[in-house]
PDB file of C-alpha atoms in Angstrom:
ATOM      1  CA  UNK M 561     196.716 -78.564  60.806  1.00  0.00           C
ATOM      2  CA  UNK M 562     194.398 -78.951  64.152  1.00  0.00           C
ATOM      3  CA  UNK M 563     193.370 -82.369  64.896  1.00  0.00           C
ATOM      4  CA  UNK M 564     191.101 -82.321  67.953  1.00  0.00           C
ATOM      5  CA  UNK M 565     190.542 -85.177  70.398  1.00  0.00           C
ATOM      6  CA  UNK M 566     186.689 -86.783  69.575  1.00  0.00           C
ATOM      7  CA  UNK M 567     185.798 -87.419  72.772  1.00  0.00           C
ATOM      8  CA  UNK M 568     186.597 -83.717  75.036  1.00  0.00           C
ATOM      9  CA  UNK M 569     184.085 -84.505  77.750  1.00  0.00           C
ATOM     10  CA  UNK M 570     182.062 -80.336  77.791  1.00  0.00           C
ATOM     11  CA  UNK M 571     184.760 -78.612  79.774  1.00  0.00           C
ATOM     12  CA  UNK M 572     187.373 -79.534  77.033  1.00  0.00           C
ATOM     13  CA  UNK M 573     185.634 -79.209  74.676  1.00  0.00           C
ATOM     14  CA  UNK M 574     185.216 -75.147  75.474  1.00  0.00           C
ATOM     15  CA  UNK M 575     189.083 -75.004  75.724  1.00  0.00           C
ATOM     16  CA  UNK M 576     189.472 -76.758  71.953  1.00  0.00           C
ATOM     17  CA  UNK M 577     186.774 -74.573  70.936  1.00  0.00           C
ATOM     18  CA  UNK M 578     189.029 -71.941  71.700  1.00  0.00           C
ATOM     19  CA  UNK M 579     192.225 -73.467  71.202  1.00  0.00           C
ATOM     20  CA  UNK M 580     191.000 -74.001  67.068  1.00  0.00           C
ATOM     21  CA  UNK M 581     189.741 -70.171  67.382  1.00  0.00           C
ATOM     22  CA  UNK M 582     192.595 -68.960  69.244  1.00  0.00           C
ATOM     23  CA  UNK M 583     195.129 -70.597  66.203  1.00  0.00           C
ATOM     24  CA  UNK M 584     192.809 -69.256  63.343  1.00  0.00           C
ATOM     25  CA  UNK M 585     193.109 -66.075  64.274  1.00  0.00           C
ATOM     26  CA  UNK M 586     196.668 -66.166  65.306  1.00  0.00           C
ATOM     27  CA  UNK M 587     197.211 -67.903  61.792  1.00  0.00           C
ATOM     28  CA  UNK M 588     195.713 -65.291  59.687  1.00  0.00           C
ATOM     29  CA  UNK M 589     197.891 -63.134  57.560  1.00  0.00           C
ATOM     30  CA  UNK M 590     201.092 -65.606  58.629  1.00  0.00           C
ATOM     31  CA  UNK M 591     199.724 -68.844  56.744  1.00  0.00           C
ATOM     32  CA  UNK M 592     198.416 -69.927  53.523  1.00  0.00           C
ATOM     33  CA  UNK M 593     195.340 -72.355  54.409  1.00  0.00           C
ATOM     34  CA  UNK M 594     194.652 -74.131  58.464  1.00  0.00           C
ATOM     35  CA  UNK M 595     193.053 -77.745  58.496  1.00  0.00           C
ATOM     36  CA  UNK M 596     190.663 -78.949  61.080  1.00  0.00           C
ATOM     37  CA  UNK M 597     190.758 -82.557  61.435  1.00  0.00           C
ATOM     38  CA  UNK M 598     188.571 -84.488  63.653  1.00  0.00           C
ATOM     39  CA  UNK M 599     187.261 -87.919  64.351  1.00  0.00           C
ATOM     40  CA  UNK M 600     183.921 -89.273  63.846  1.00  0.00           C
ATOM     41  CA  UNK M 601     181.977 -85.695  62.829  1.00  0.00           C
ATOM     42  CA  UNK M 602     178.833 -87.440  61.970  1.00  0.00           C
ATOM     43  CA  UNK M 603     177.494 -89.612  65.204  1.00  0.00           C
ATOM     44  CA  UNK M 604     179.655 -87.621  67.339  1.00  0.00           C
ATOM     45  CA  UNK M 605     178.868 -84.608  69.049  1.00  0.00           C
ATOM     46  CA  UNK M 606     181.687 -83.143  70.200  1.00  0.00           C
ATOM     47  CA  UNK M 607     183.311 -83.783  66.627  1.00  0.00           C
ATOM     48  CA  UNK M 608     180.592 -81.596  65.209  1.00  0.00           C
ATOM     49  CA  UNK M 609     181.163 -78.877  67.486  1.00  0.00           C
ATOM     50  CA  UNK M 610     184.515 -78.667  66.086  1.00  0.00           C
ATOM     51  CA  UNK M 611     183.782 -78.819  62.679  1.00  0.00           C
ATOM     52  CA  UNK M 612     180.320 -75.680  63.415  1.00  0.00           C
ATOM     53  CA  UNK M 613     183.449 -74.073  64.889  1.00  0.00           C
ATOM     54  CA  UNK M 614     184.880 -74.874  61.322  1.00  0.00           C
ATOM     55  CA  UNK M 615     182.685 -73.440  58.899  1.00  0.00           C
ATOM     56  CA  UNK M 616     182.243 -70.209  60.925  1.00  0.00           C
ATOM     57  CA  UNK M 617     186.434 -69.404  60.464  1.00  0.00           C
ATOM     58  CA  UNK M 618     185.763 -70.528  56.985  1.00  0.00           C
ATOM     59  CA  UNK M 619     183.208 -67.987  56.496  1.00  0.00           C
ATOM     60  CA  UNK M 620     184.452 -65.352  59.036  1.00  0.00           C
ATOM     61  CA  UNK M 621     188.519 -65.583  58.148  1.00  0.00           C
ATOM     62  CA  UNK M 622     188.109 -66.613  53.842  1.00  0.00           C
ATOM     63  CA  UNK M 623     191.785 -65.756  53.068  1.00  0.00           C
ATOM     64  CA  UNK M 624     192.492 -68.365  56.116  1.00  0.00           C
ATOM     65  CA  UNK M 625     191.551 -71.684  53.575  1.00  0.00           C
ATOM     66  CA  UNK M 626     190.252 -73.358  56.277  1.00  0.00           C
ATOM     67  CA  UNK M 627     189.841 -77.434  55.156  1.00  0.00           C
ATOM     68  CA  UNK M 628     187.495 -79.192  56.860  1.00  0.00           C
ATOM     69  CA  UNK M 629     188.807 -83.305  56.946  1.00  0.00           C
ATOM     70  CA  UNK M 630     186.574 -86.360  59.588  1.00  0.00           C
ATOM     71  CA  UNK M 631     187.594 -88.863  59.751  1.00  0.00           C
ATOM     72  CA  UNK M 632     184.211 -91.754  59.583  1.00  0.00           C
ATOM     73  CA  UNK M 633     184.755 -93.327  63.450  1.00  0.00           C
ATOM     74  CA  UNK M 634     184.790 -96.893  61.843  1.00  0.00           C
ATOM     75  CA  UNK M 635     187.906 -96.540  60.803  1.00  0.00           C
ATOM     76  CA  UNK M 636     191.375 -98.461  62.361  1.00  0.00           C
ATOM     77  CA  UNK M 637     193.625 -95.730  63.464  1.00  0.00           C
ATOM     78  CA  UNK M 638     196.570 -97.183  60.924  1.00  0.00           C
ATOM     79  CA  UNK M 639     193.870 -96.179  58.159  1.00  0.00           C
ATOM     80  CA  UNK M 640     192.587 -93.047  59.060  1.00  0.00           C
ATOM     81  CA  UNK M 641     196.417 -92.437  59.640  1.00  0.00           C
ATOM     82  CA  UNK M 642     197.041 -93.419  55.667  1.00  0.00           C
ATOM     83  CA  UNK M 643     193.942 -92.443  54.631  1.00  0.00           C
ATOM     84  CA  UNK M 644     194.355 -88.694  56.529  1.00  0.00           C
ATOM     85  CA  UNK M 645     197.953 -88.945  55.111  1.00  0.00           C
ATOM     86  CA  UNK M 646     197.122 -89.161  50.971  1.00  0.00           C
ATOM     87  CA  UNK M 647     194.230 -86.018  51.363  1.00  0.00           C
ATOM     88  CA  UNK M 648     197.233 -83.669  52.905  1.00  0.00           C
ATOM     89  CA  UNK M 649     199.890 -84.990  49.916  1.00  0.00           C
ATOM     90  CA  UNK M 650     196.603 -84.100  47.329  1.00  0.00           C
ATOM     91  CA  UNK M 651     195.657 -80.868  48.598  1.00  0.00           C
ATOM     92  CA  UNK M 652     193.828 -79.016  46.243  1.00  0.00           C
ATOM     93  CA  UNK M 653     191.235 -77.201  48.354  1.00  0.00           C
ATOM     94  CA  UNK M 654     188.921 -78.144  45.733  1.00  0.00           C
ATOM     95  CA  UNK M 655     187.000 -79.030  48.868  1.00  0.00           C
ATOM     96  CA  UNK M 656     186.417 -77.042  51.744  1.00  0.00           C
ATOM     97  CA  UNK M 657     184.879 -80.417  54.393  1.00  0.00           C
ATOM     98  CA  UNK M 658     185.606 -83.301  53.480  1.00  0.00           C
ATOM     99  CA  UNK M 659     185.140 -87.124  55.363  1.00  0.00           C
ATOM    100  CA  UNK M 660     187.137 -89.985  55.077  1.00  0.00           C
ATOM    101  CA  UNK M 661     185.287 -93.443  55.217  1.00  0.00           C
ATOM    102  CA  UNK M 662     186.083 -96.554  54.792  1.00  0.00           C
ATOM    103  CA  UNK M 663     183.199 -96.603  51.940  1.00  0.00           C
ATOM    104  CA  UNK M 664     185.705 -94.124  50.120  1.00  0.00           C
ATOM    105  CA  UNK M 665     185.832 -90.047  50.282  1.00  0.00           C
ATOM    106  CA  UNK M 666     183.134 -87.614  50.662  1.00  0.00           C
ATOM    107  CA  UNK M 667     182.261 -84.105  49.818  1.00  0.00           C
ATOM    108  CA  UNK M 668     178.724 -82.884  50.889  1.00  0.00           C
ATOM    109  CA  UNK M 669     176.675 -82.113  47.517  1.00  0.00           C
ATOM    110  CA  UNK M 670     173.368 -79.784  47.975  1.00  0.00           C
ATOM    111  CA  UNK M 671     170.920 -81.665  45.753  1.00  0.00           C
ATOM    112  CA  UNK M 672     167.024 -81.494  44.644  1.00  0.00           C
ATOM    113  CA  UNK M 673     164.740 -84.155  46.375  1.00  0.00           C
ATOM    114  CA  UNK M 674     161.579 -84.366  45.466  1.00  0.00           C
ATOM    115  CA  UNK M 675     160.610 -82.634  42.516  1.00  0.00           C
ATOM    116  CA  UNK M 676     158.112 -79.244  42.905  1.00  0.00           C
ATOM    117  CA  UNK M 677     154.151 -80.262  44.093  1.00  0.00           C
ATOM    118  CA  UNK M 678     151.851 -78.052  41.538  1.00  0.00           C
ATOM    119  CA  UNK M 679     150.857 -74.984  42.544  1.00  0.00           C
ATOM    120  CA  UNK M 680     147.473 -75.120  42.688  1.00  0.00           C
ATOM    121  CA  UNK M 681     144.728 -73.355  39.839  1.00  0.00           C
ATOM    122  CA  UNK M 682     144.057 -68.992  40.728  1.00  0.00           C
ATOM    123  CA  UNK M 683     145.140 -66.466  42.652  1.00  0.00           C
ATOM    124  CA  UNK M 684     146.503 -67.793  46.070  1.00  0.00           C
ATOM    125  CA  UNK M 685     148.159 -66.079  49.180  1.00  0.00           C
ATOM    126  CA  UNK M 686     151.081 -66.130  51.572  1.00  0.00           C
ATOM    127  CA  UNK M 687     149.655 -67.113  54.614  1.00  0.00           C
ATOM    128  CA  UNK M 688     151.818 -67.944  58.155  1.00  0.00           C
ATOM    129  CA  UNK M 689     150.211 -71.882  59.040  1.00  0.00           C
ATOM    130  CA  UNK M 690     151.904 -71.193  62.676  1.00  0.00           C
ATOM    131  CA  UNK M 691     153.056 -67.563  64.238  1.00  0.00           C
ATOM    132  CA  UNK M 692     157.012 -67.693  65.283  1.00  0.00           C
ATOM    133  CA  UNK M 693     158.011 -70.130  62.180  1.00  0.00           C
ATOM    134  CA  UNK M 694     159.130 -69.283  58.781  1.00  0.00           C
ATOM    135  CA  UNK M 695     159.096 -71.820  57.860  1.00  0.00           C
ATOM    136  CA  UNK M 696     156.245 -72.603  57.760  1.00  0.00           C
ATOM    137  CA  UNK M 697     155.226 -69.705  55.223  1.00  0.00           C
ATOM    138  CA  UNK M 698     152.941 -70.925  52.665  1.00  0.00           C
ATOM    139  CA  UNK M 699     150.682 -70.170  49.888  1.00  0.00           C
ATOM    140  CA  UNK M 700     146.429 -70.681  50.387  1.00  0.00           C
ATOM    141  CA  UNK M 701     144.401 -71.282  47.483  1.00  0.00           C
ATOM    142  CA  UNK M 702     141.770 -67.561  47.107  1.00  0.00           C
ATOM    143  CA  UNK M 703     138.456 -68.360  47.501  1.00  0.00           C
ATOM    144  CA  UNK M 704     135.979 -66.779  44.933  1.00  0.00           C
ATOM    145  CA  UNK M 705     135.219 -63.565  46.568  1.00  0.00           C
ATOM    146  CA  UNK M 706     131.306 -62.749  46.333  1.00  0.00           C
ATOM    147  CA  UNK M 707     129.592 -59.610  45.257  1.00  0.00           C
ATOM    148  CA  UNK M 708     132.090 -56.374  46.425  1.00  0.00           C
ATOM    149  CA  UNK M 709     130.518 -54.425  49.167  1.00  0.00           C
ATOM    150  CA  UNK M 710     129.846 -50.750  48.621  1.00  0.00           C
ATOM    151  CA  UNK M 711     132.845 -48.580  47.864  1.00  0.00           C
ATOM    152  CA  UNK M 712     135.000 -51.534  47.715  1.00  0.00           C
ATOM    153  CA  UNK M 713     137.655 -52.785  44.749  1.00  0.00           C
ATOM    154  CA  UNK M 714     138.971 -56.080  43.714  1.00  0.00           C
ATOM    155  CA  UNK M 715     142.483 -55.587  42.458  1.00  0.00           C
ATOM    156  CA  UNK M 716     144.296 -58.697  40.724  1.00  0.00           C
ATOM    157  CA  UNK M 717     147.987 -57.847  42.735  1.00  0.00           C
ATOM    158  CA  UNK M 718     151.019 -57.518  40.174  1.00  0.00           C
ATOM    159  CA  UNK M 719     153.199 -56.641  42.981  1.00  0.00           C
ATOM    160  CA  UNK M 720     153.272 -55.946  46.796  1.00  0.00           C
ATOM    161  CA  UNK M 721     155.119 -54.871  49.835  1.00  0.00           C
ATOM    162  CA  UNK M 722     157.061 -55.739  51.637  1.00  0.00           C
ATOM    163  CA  UNK M 723     157.329 -53.977  55.634  1.00  0.00           C
ATOM    164  CA  UNK M 724     159.160 -54.783  58.661  1.00  0.00           C
ATOM    165  CA  UNK M 725     155.540 -55.120  60.850  1.00  0.00           C
ATOM    166  CA  UNK M 726     154.951 -58.299  58.560  1.00  0.00           C
ATOM    167  CA  UNK M 727     158.530 -59.551  59.404  1.00  0.00           C
ATOM    168  CA  UNK M 728     157.555 -58.956  62.901  1.00  0.00           C
ATOM    169  CA  UNK M 729     154.279 -60.742  62.461  1.00  0.00           C
ATOM    170  CA  UNK M 730     155.735 -64.039  60.746  1.00  0.00           C
ATOM    171  CA  UNK M 731     158.390 -64.206  63.755  1.00  0.00           C
ATOM    172  CA  UNK M 732     155.528 -64.344  66.346  1.00  0.00           C
ATOM    173  CA  UNK M 733     156.858 -60.519  68.223  1.00  0.00           C
ATOM    174  CA  UNK M 734     152.826 -58.891  67.344  1.00  0.00           C
ATOM    175  CA  UNK M 735     149.819 -60.530  68.815  1.00  0.00           C
ATOM    176  CA  UNK M 736     146.888 -60.559  66.726  1.00  0.00           C
ATOM    177  CA  UNK M 737     145.303 -58.877  69.274  1.00  0.00           C
ATOM    178  CA  UNK M 738     146.504 -55.655  67.688  1.00  0.00           C
ATOM    179  CA  UNK M 739     146.098 -56.198  64.990  1.00  0.00           C
ATOM    180  CA  UNK M 740     142.934 -56.563  64.896  1.00  0.00           C
ATOM    181  CA  UNK M 741     141.177 -53.206  65.353  1.00  0.00           C
ATOM    182  CA  UNK M 742     143.755 -52.099  62.090  1.00  0.00           C
ATOM    183  CA  UNK M 743     142.997 -51.508  58.612  1.00  0.00           C
ATOM    184  CA  UNK M 744     144.808 -54.399  57.256  1.00  0.00           C
ATOM    185  CA  UNK M 745     144.268 -56.659  60.505  1.00  0.00           C
ATOM    186  CA  UNK M 746     146.155 -59.605  60.980  1.00  0.00           C
ATOM    187  CA  UNK M 747     147.134 -60.799  57.963  1.00  0.00           C
ATOM    188  CA  UNK M 748     150.745 -60.758  55.908  1.00  0.00           C
ATOM    189  CA  UNK M 749     150.842 -57.244  53.395  1.00  0.00           C
ATOM    190  CA  UNK M 750     149.518 -53.915  53.794  1.00  0.00           C
ATOM    191  CA  UNK M 751     150.732 -51.703  49.873  1.00  0.00           C
ATOM    192  CA  UNK M 752     150.132 -53.391  46.648  1.00  0.00           C
ATOM    193  CA  UNK M 753     149.277 -51.714  43.153  1.00  0.00           C
ATOM    194  CA  UNK M 754     147.545 -53.518  40.456  1.00  0.00           C
ATOM    195  CA  UNK M 755     144.820 -53.242  37.879  1.00  0.00           C
ATOM    196  CA  UNK M 756     141.175 -53.568  39.254  1.00  0.00           C
ATOM    197  CA  UNK M 757     139.032 -56.086  38.362  1.00  0.00           C
ATOM    198  CA  UNK M 758     135.405 -55.307  40.811  1.00  0.00           C
ATOM    199  CA  UNK M 759     134.161 -52.531  42.044  1.00  0.00           C
ATOM    200  CA  UNK M 760     131.655 -52.370  44.269  1.00  0.00           C
ATOM    201  CA  UNK M 761     128.537 -49.813  43.712  1.00  0.00           C
ATOM    202  CA  UNK M 762     129.460 -45.938  45.165  1.00  0.00           C
ATOM    203  CA  UNK M 763     134.074 -47.416  44.005  1.00  0.00           C
ATOM    204  CA  UNK M 764     135.256 -44.593  41.761  1.00  0.00           C
ATOM    205  CA  UNK M 765     137.327 -46.947  39.798  1.00  0.00           C
ATOM    206  CA  UNK M 766     136.618 -48.817  37.034  1.00  0.00           C
ATOM    207  CA  UNK M 767     137.613 -52.702  35.851  1.00  0.00           C
ATOM    208  CA  UNK M 768     140.742 -51.913  33.654  1.00  0.00           C
ATOM    209  CA  UNK M 769     142.595 -49.439  36.119  1.00  0.00           C
ATOM    210  CA  UNK M 770     146.129 -49.740  37.299  1.00  0.00           C
ATOM    211  CA  UNK M 771     146.481 -48.421  40.676  1.00  0.00           C
ATOM    212  CA  UNK M 772     148.865 -48.375  43.670  1.00  0.00           C
ATOM    213  CA  UNK M 773     148.033 -47.925  47.609  1.00  0.00           C
ATOM    214  CA  UNK M 774     146.701 -50.391  51.084  1.00  0.00           C
ATOM    215  CA  UNK M 775     144.997 -53.533  51.033  1.00  0.00           C
ATOM    216  CA  UNK M 776     144.777 -56.076  53.787  1.00  0.00           C
ATOM    217  CA  UNK M 777     146.399 -58.814  52.980  1.00  0.00           C
ATOM    218  CA  UNK M 778     147.914 -57.736  49.791  1.00  0.00           C
ATOM    219  CA  UNK M 779     150.668 -60.536  49.768  1.00  0.00           C
ATOM    220  CA  UNK M 780     148.406 -62.011  47.215  1.00  0.00           C
ATOM    221  CA  UNK M 781     147.342 -62.549  43.827  1.00  0.00           C
ATOM    222  CA  UNK M 782     143.992 -60.597  44.518  1.00  0.00           C
ATOM    223  CA  UNK M 783     142.093 -58.145  47.259  1.00  0.00           C
ATOM    224  CA  UNK M 784     140.124 -56.629  48.081  1.00  0.00           C
ATOM    225  CA  UNK M 785     139.826 -53.241  49.446  1.00  0.00           C
ATOM    226  CA  UNK M 786     138.352 -49.551  49.402  1.00  0.00           C
ATOM    227  CA  UNK M 787     138.618 -47.854  47.169  1.00  0.00           C
ATOM    228  CA  UNK M 788     139.509 -44.899  49.083  1.00  0.00           C
ATOM    229  CA  UNK M 789     142.672 -46.878  50.040  1.00  0.00           C
ATOM    230  CA  UNK M 790     144.482 -46.712  45.839  1.00  0.00           C
ATOM    231  CA  UNK M 791     145.090 -43.688  44.280  1.00  0.00           C
ATOM    232  CA  UNK M 792     145.486 -44.284  40.915  1.00  0.00           C
ATOM    233  CA  UNK M 793     149.433 -45.278  39.244  1.00  0.00           C
ATOM    234  CA  UNK M 794     151.500 -42.680  37.548  1.00  0.00           C
ATOM    235  CA  UNK M 795     152.399 -43.800  33.898  1.00  0.00           C
ATOM    236  CA  UNK M 796     155.724 -44.459  34.067  1.00  0.00           C
ATOM    237  CA  UNK M 797     156.041 -46.041  37.504  1.00  0.00           C
ATOM    238  CA  UNK M 798     156.457 -49.667  37.473  1.00  0.00           C
ATOM    239  CA  UNK M 799     154.284 -51.393  39.983  1.00  0.00           C
ATOM    240  CA  UNK M 800     156.966 -52.506  42.011  1.00  0.00           C
ATOM    241  CA  UNK M 801     157.654 -49.018  42.795  1.00  0.00           C
ATOM    242  CA  UNK M 802     154.620 -48.131  43.623  1.00  0.00           C
ATOM    243  CA  UNK M 803     154.000 -50.820  45.428  1.00  0.00           C
ATOM    244  CA  UNK M 804     157.684 -48.923  47.652  1.00  0.00           C
ATOM    245  CA  UNK M 805     155.148 -45.652  48.017  1.00  0.00           C
ATOM    246  CA  UNK M 806     151.784 -46.298  50.255  1.00  0.00           C
ATOM    247  CA  UNK M 807     153.154 -47.198  53.446  1.00  0.00           C
ATOM    248  CA  UNK M 808     155.995 -44.677  53.614  1.00  0.00           C
ATOM    249  CA  UNK M 809     154.208 -42.246  52.570  1.00  0.00           C
ATOM    250  CA  UNK M 810     151.615 -41.949  54.292  1.00  0.00           C
ATOM    251  CA  UNK M 811     154.058 -42.730  57.021  1.00  0.00           C
ATOM    252  CA  UNK M 812     156.225 -39.324  56.089  1.00  0.00           C
ATOM    253  CA  UNK M 813     152.685 -37.671  56.196  1.00  0.00           C
ATOM    254  CA  UNK M 814     151.390 -38.849  59.509  1.00  0.00           C
ATOM    255  CA  UNK M 815     154.676 -37.920  61.640  1.00  0.00           C
ATOM    256  CA  UNK M 816     154.226 -34.209  59.657  1.00  0.00           C
ATOM    257  CA  UNK M 817     151.170 -33.512  59.714  1.00  0.00           C
ATOM    258  CA  UNK M 818     150.475 -35.292  62.920  1.00  0.00           C
ATOM    259  CA  UNK M 819     153.387 -35.317  64.753  1.00  0.00           C
ATOM    260  CA  UNK M 820     155.184 -32.526  64.107  1.00  0.00           C
ATOM    261  CA  UNK M 821     151.779 -30.773  63.135  1.00  0.00           C
ATOM    262  CA  UNK M 822     152.827 -29.492  60.430  1.00  0.00           C
ATOM    263  CA  UNK M 823     151.058 -26.369  59.007  1.00  0.00           C
ATOM    264  CA  UNK M 824     150.459 -23.352  55.345  1.00  0.00           C
ATOM    265  CA  UNK M 825     152.688 -20.705  58.391  1.00  0.00           C
ATOM    266  CA  UNK M 826     155.154 -23.855  59.067  1.00  0.00           C
ATOM    267  CA  UNK M 827     158.723 -23.155  57.353  1.00  0.00           C
ATOM    268  CA  UNK M 828     161.580 -25.294  56.759  1.00  0.00           C
ATOM    269  CA  UNK M 829     164.682 -25.052  54.075  1.00  0.00           C
ATOM    270  CA  UNK M 830     164.262 -26.031  50.903  1.00  0.00           C
ATOM    271  CA  UNK M 831     167.568 -28.915  50.998  1.00  0.00           C
ATOM    272  CA  UNK M 832     165.702 -31.321  53.923  1.00  0.00           C
ATOM    273  CA  UNK M 833     164.831 -34.137  52.495  1.00  0.00           C
ATOM    274  CA  UNK M 834     160.881 -34.526  52.723  1.00  0.00           C
ATOM    275  CA  UNK M 835     160.591 -31.218  51.128  1.00  0.00           C
ATOM    276  CA  UNK M 836     158.081 -32.339  49.078  1.00  0.00           C
ATOM    277  CA  UNK M 837     155.489 -33.908  51.439  1.00  0.00           C
ATOM    278  CA  UNK M 838     155.798 -30.580  53.062  1.00  0.00           C
ATOM    279  CA  UNK M 839     155.093 -28.887  49.738  1.00  0.00           C
ATOM    280  CA  UNK M 840     151.434 -30.847  49.792  1.00  0.00           C
ATOM    281  CA  UNK M 841     151.182 -30.120  53.498  1.00  0.00           C
ATOM    282  CA  UNK M 842     151.136 -27.139  52.859  1.00  0.00           C
ATOM    283  CA  UNK M 843     154.019 -25.918  54.871  1.00  0.00           C
ATOM    284  CA  UNK M 844     155.752 -22.648  52.597  1.00  0.00           C
ATOM    285  CA  UNK M 845     160.083 -22.793  51.711  1.00  0.00           C
ATOM    286  CA  UNK M 846     162.833 -19.720  52.547  1.00  0.00           C
ATOM    287  CA  UNK M 847     164.920 -19.569  50.376  1.00  0.00           C
ATOM    288  CA  UNK M 848     167.749 -21.988  50.582  1.00  0.00           C
ATOM    289  CA  UNK M 849     170.259 -21.666  53.011  1.00  0.00           C
ATOM    290  CA  UNK M 850     173.980 -23.714  53.210  1.00  0.00           C
ATOM    291  CA  UNK M 851     174.508 -25.343  56.433  1.00  0.00           C
ATOM    292  CA  UNK M 852     176.900 -25.351  58.701  1.00  0.00           C
ATOM    293  CA  UNK M 853     178.997 -28.107  60.122  1.00  0.00           C
ATOM    294  CA  UNK M 854     180.045 -27.198  63.902  1.00  0.00           C
TER     295      UNK M 854
END
C-alpha cells in the first residue's frame, strides 16, 4: 500500500508521482495487488494528480490489480484510519476506485443523463461547428434541394466512407482555402454509395439506380453530385463496401498513371498487389516470377 502526501508542493509531487510509477513497475510479477491511497482527491489538485497517475497505471499494468482509495478531506484522522482499515480488510478487488466519505463508501458509475433529444426530421448532414473541436461534431438538417443543374444527380446515401482528410478537417488541420478549389470543398465526406433519387438534364442515370462514387459532403443522408463522378454498384457489392472504394481506387490510379507514368508498354510482375489497377491502365504483365530475399 502506498499512502501519498496530499499537501506536497509541485517539486514533492513530482517525486511522489515518480515513486508511485517505480513501485508499480517493481511490483509487476512480484505482487498480486497494489493499493494507492490519497486524501482529498475530489478537491485537492495534488491528490487528483496522483489519482490520475493511478488510472494510467491501471490501464498499462492490468495484472497489478491497482486499486485507488481516496479519503475525503473532511474525515477526521481517526475516522479516516478506521474506514481505510475496514476497506482493506474486506477488499474483494471488485472496485478499482473508491472514495471513503462521512456519508459512506462511494464508487464511480457512468449513468445516462438527460434523455437524448429527438433527431430532426428529414435527411441530416454531419458538420463541425468549430474546426479543431471534435466535440462540436453534430448533425444538421439538409434544406430541400432546388432544381438540379445539368449533369447533376441527387442520391439517398446508404453508406459513406470516412477518410483521414475528414479527420484533419474536423481537427482544424486543413485551412479552408486548401479545400475550396477541390471537388469536395470544405466539408466532411467525399465518397459514398446510395440510390439515385433525382437527375438533372443530360444526366445518364435513372431514379432507383444503385451507384457509388464521389460526392461533396458525403457524410449525409442526401447528397448532390456530378453524374460523371458515379459508377454503377456491382451486384453483390454491399453499400458499405462500395463506399470505401472510390478514394482508394483513384489514389492508386493517380499514383500509377500520373506519378509513375504507367502506360501500355510498362511491364510489372503479376504478383504485384496493384496488378488489377495496372491491368486496367494498360500495362502488360510478364510471366510470374519468384521473389528472392536478399
